[in-house]
Coordinates of C-alpha atoms in Angstrom, one line a residue:
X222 CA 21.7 -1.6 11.3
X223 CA 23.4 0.4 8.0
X224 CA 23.6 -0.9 5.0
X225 CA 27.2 -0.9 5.5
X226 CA 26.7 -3.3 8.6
X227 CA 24.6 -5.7 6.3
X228 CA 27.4 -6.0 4.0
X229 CA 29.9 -6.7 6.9
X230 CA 27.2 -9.7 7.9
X231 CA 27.6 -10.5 3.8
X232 CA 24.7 -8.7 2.1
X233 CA 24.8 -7.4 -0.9
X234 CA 23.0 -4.1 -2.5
X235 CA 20.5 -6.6 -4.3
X236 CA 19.9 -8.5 -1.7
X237 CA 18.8 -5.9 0.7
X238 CA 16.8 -4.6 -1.6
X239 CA 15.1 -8.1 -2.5
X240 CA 14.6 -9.3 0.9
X241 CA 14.6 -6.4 3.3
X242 CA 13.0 -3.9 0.9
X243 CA 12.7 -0.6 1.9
X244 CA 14.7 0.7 5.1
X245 CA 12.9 1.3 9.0
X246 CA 14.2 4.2 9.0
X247 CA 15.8 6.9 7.2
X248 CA 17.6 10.0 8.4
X249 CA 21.3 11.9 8.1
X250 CA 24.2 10.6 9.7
X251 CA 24.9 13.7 11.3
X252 CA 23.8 17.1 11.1
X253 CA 23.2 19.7 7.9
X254 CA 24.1 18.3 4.5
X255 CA 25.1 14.7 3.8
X256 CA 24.0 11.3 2.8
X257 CA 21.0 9.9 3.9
X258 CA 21.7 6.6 5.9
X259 CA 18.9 3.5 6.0
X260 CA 18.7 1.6 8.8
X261 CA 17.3 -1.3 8.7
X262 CA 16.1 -3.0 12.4
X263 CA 18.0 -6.1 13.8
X264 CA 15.0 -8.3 14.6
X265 CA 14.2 -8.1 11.5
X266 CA 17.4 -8.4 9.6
X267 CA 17.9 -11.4 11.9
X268 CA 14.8 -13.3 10.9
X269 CA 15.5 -12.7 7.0
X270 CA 18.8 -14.1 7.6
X271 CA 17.1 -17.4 8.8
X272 CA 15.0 -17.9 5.8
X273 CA 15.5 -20.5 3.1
X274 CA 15.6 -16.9 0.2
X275 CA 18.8 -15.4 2.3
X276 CA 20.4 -18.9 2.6
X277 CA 20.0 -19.3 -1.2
X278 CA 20.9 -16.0 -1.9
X279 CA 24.3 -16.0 0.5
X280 CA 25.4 -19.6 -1.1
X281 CA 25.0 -18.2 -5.1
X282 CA 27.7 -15.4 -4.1
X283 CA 25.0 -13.0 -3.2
X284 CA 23.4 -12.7 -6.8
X285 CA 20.2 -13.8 -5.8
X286 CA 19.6 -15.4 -8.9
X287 CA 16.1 -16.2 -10.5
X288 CA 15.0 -18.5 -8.0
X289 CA 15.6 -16.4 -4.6
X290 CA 14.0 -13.9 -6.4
X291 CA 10.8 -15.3 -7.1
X292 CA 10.5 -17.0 -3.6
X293 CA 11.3 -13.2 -2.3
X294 CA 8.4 -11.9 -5.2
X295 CA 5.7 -15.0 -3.7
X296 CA 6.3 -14.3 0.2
X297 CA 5.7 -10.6 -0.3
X298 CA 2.7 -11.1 -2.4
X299 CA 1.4 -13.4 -0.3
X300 CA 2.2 -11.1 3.2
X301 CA 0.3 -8.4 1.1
X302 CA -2.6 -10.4 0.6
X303 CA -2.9 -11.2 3.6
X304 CA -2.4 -7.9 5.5
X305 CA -5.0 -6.7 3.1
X306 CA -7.6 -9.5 3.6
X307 CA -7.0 -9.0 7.2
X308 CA -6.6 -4.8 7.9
X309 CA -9.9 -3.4 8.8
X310 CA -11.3 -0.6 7.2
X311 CA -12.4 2.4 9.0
X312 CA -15.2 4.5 7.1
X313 CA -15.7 7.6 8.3
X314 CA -19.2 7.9 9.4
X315 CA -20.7 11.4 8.5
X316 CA -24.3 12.2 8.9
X317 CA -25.6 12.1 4.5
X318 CA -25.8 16.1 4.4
X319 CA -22.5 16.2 6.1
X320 CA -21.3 13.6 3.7
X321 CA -23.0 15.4 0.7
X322 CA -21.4 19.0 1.4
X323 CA -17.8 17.4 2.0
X324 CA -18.1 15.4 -1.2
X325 CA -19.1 18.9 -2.4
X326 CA -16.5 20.4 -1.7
X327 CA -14.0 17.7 -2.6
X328 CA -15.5 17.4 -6.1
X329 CA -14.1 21.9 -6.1
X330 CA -11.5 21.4 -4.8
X331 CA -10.3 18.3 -7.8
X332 CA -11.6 20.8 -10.4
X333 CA -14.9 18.8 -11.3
X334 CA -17.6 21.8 -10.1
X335 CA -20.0 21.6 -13.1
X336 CA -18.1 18.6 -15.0
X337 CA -20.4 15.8 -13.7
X338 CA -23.9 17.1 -13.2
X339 CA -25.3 14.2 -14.6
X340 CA -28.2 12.1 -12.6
X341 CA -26.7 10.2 -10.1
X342 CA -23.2 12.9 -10.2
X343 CA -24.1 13.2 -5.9
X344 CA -23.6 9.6 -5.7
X345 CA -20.1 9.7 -7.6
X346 CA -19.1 12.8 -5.5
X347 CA -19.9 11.3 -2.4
X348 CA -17.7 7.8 -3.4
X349 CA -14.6 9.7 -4.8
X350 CA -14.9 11.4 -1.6
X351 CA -15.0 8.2 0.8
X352 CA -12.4 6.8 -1.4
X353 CA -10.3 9.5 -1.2
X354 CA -10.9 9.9 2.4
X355 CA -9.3 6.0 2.5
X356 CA -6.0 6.7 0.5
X357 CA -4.2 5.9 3.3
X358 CA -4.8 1.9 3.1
X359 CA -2.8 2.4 -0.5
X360 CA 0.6 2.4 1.4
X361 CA -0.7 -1.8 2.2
X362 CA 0.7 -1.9 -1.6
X363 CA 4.0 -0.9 -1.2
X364 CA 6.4 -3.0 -2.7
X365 CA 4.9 -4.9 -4.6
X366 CA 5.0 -4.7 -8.3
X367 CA 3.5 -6.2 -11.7
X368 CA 5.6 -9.3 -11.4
X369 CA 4.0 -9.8 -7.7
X370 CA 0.9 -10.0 -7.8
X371 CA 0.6 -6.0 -7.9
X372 CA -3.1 -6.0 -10.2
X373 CA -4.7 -8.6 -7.3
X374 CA -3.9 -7.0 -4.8
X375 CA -5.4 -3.3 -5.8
X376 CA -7.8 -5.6 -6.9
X377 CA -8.7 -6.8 -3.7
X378 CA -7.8 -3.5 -2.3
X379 CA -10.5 -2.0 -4.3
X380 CA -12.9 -4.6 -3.4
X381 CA -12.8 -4.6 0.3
X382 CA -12.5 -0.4 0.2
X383 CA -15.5 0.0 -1.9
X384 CA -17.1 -2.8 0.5
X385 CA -16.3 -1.2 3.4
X386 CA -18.2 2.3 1.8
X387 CA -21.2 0.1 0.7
X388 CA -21.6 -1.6 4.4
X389 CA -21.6 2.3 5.9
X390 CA -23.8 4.0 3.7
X391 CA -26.2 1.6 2.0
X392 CA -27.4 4.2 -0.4
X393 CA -24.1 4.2 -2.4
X394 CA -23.9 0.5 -2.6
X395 CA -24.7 0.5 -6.6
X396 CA -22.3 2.9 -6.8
X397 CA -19.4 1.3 -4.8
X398 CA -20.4 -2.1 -7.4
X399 CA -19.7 0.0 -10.1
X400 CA -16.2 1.1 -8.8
X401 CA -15.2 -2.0 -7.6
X402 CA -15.9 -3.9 -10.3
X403 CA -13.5 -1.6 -12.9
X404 CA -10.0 -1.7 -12.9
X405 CA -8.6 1.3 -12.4
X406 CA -6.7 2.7 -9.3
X407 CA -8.1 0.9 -6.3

């Protein structure tokens, strides 16, 4: 559905963006240069519009007004909690000299040859590498933000990645305690 379908089912700009968030799809409405069209699917527009936000949204005029918007804020914190307290987490498992010569390389390749030599620099290499290697479980974040719960969830993001790293290679353990336990990106 196009967001000029929602507003013929009496959505507004603000509530999409509140209660649908970002669009299932994206793409041009026909070929070469032009607009881009979100489209947003039916199932799902249908089940928003059964929920007490869009109800409260839809009677206030479509301004979803402080109240809608928090609700809207606390479900999709909470739906992000728990996809991230219930999303495995794959470590790659690479024999340690493997592990060591990727890190290696990684640690190049960021610009850091020679900038952490320090004892236990292998270690750090080898984590930033695994971590790296996980990016991918960042996109669990998207949409939220300060206001909802955005800090607790890197933090637990953080915690169960860095986990997940400890539990396959015991030897960076202390390392991944470090990491976790620090709050910058998870």
């Amino acid at each position: 559905m196009s967001l000029e379908g929602l507003r013929g089912r009496g959505w507004t700009d603000g509530m999409v963006r509140d209660l649908l968030g970002e669009p299932d799809v994206q793409g041009r409405a026909r070929r070469g240069p032009g607009p881009l069209v979100r489209l947003y699917l039916l199932a799902r527009v249908e089940t928003v519009e059964r929920t007490r936000e869009f109800t409260v949204c839809a009677r206030a005029g479509g301004a979803p007004g402080l109240e809608a918007s928090r609700i809207a804020a606390l479900r999709r914190r909470g739906a992000v909690l728990a996809v991230l307290r219930a999303e495995p987490i794959h470590v790659p498992v690479l024999p340690r000299a493997e592990l060591e010569r990727r890190a290696a390389g990684y640690r190049r390749h960021v610009g850091g040859a020679g900038a952490d030599e320090g004892a236990g620099a292998l270690l750090r290499w080898q984590v930033a590498y695994l971590r790296h290697a996980l990016r991918s479980y960042d996109r669990l974040l998207d949409g939220l933000f300060a206001a909802t719960g955005r800090a607790e969830a890197e933090r637990l993001l953080r915690q169960r990645v860095y986990g997940a790293i400890a539990a396959a290679y015991p030897w960076l353990a202390e390392e991944c305690a470090r990491r976790s336990g620090r709050g910058g990106r998870p």
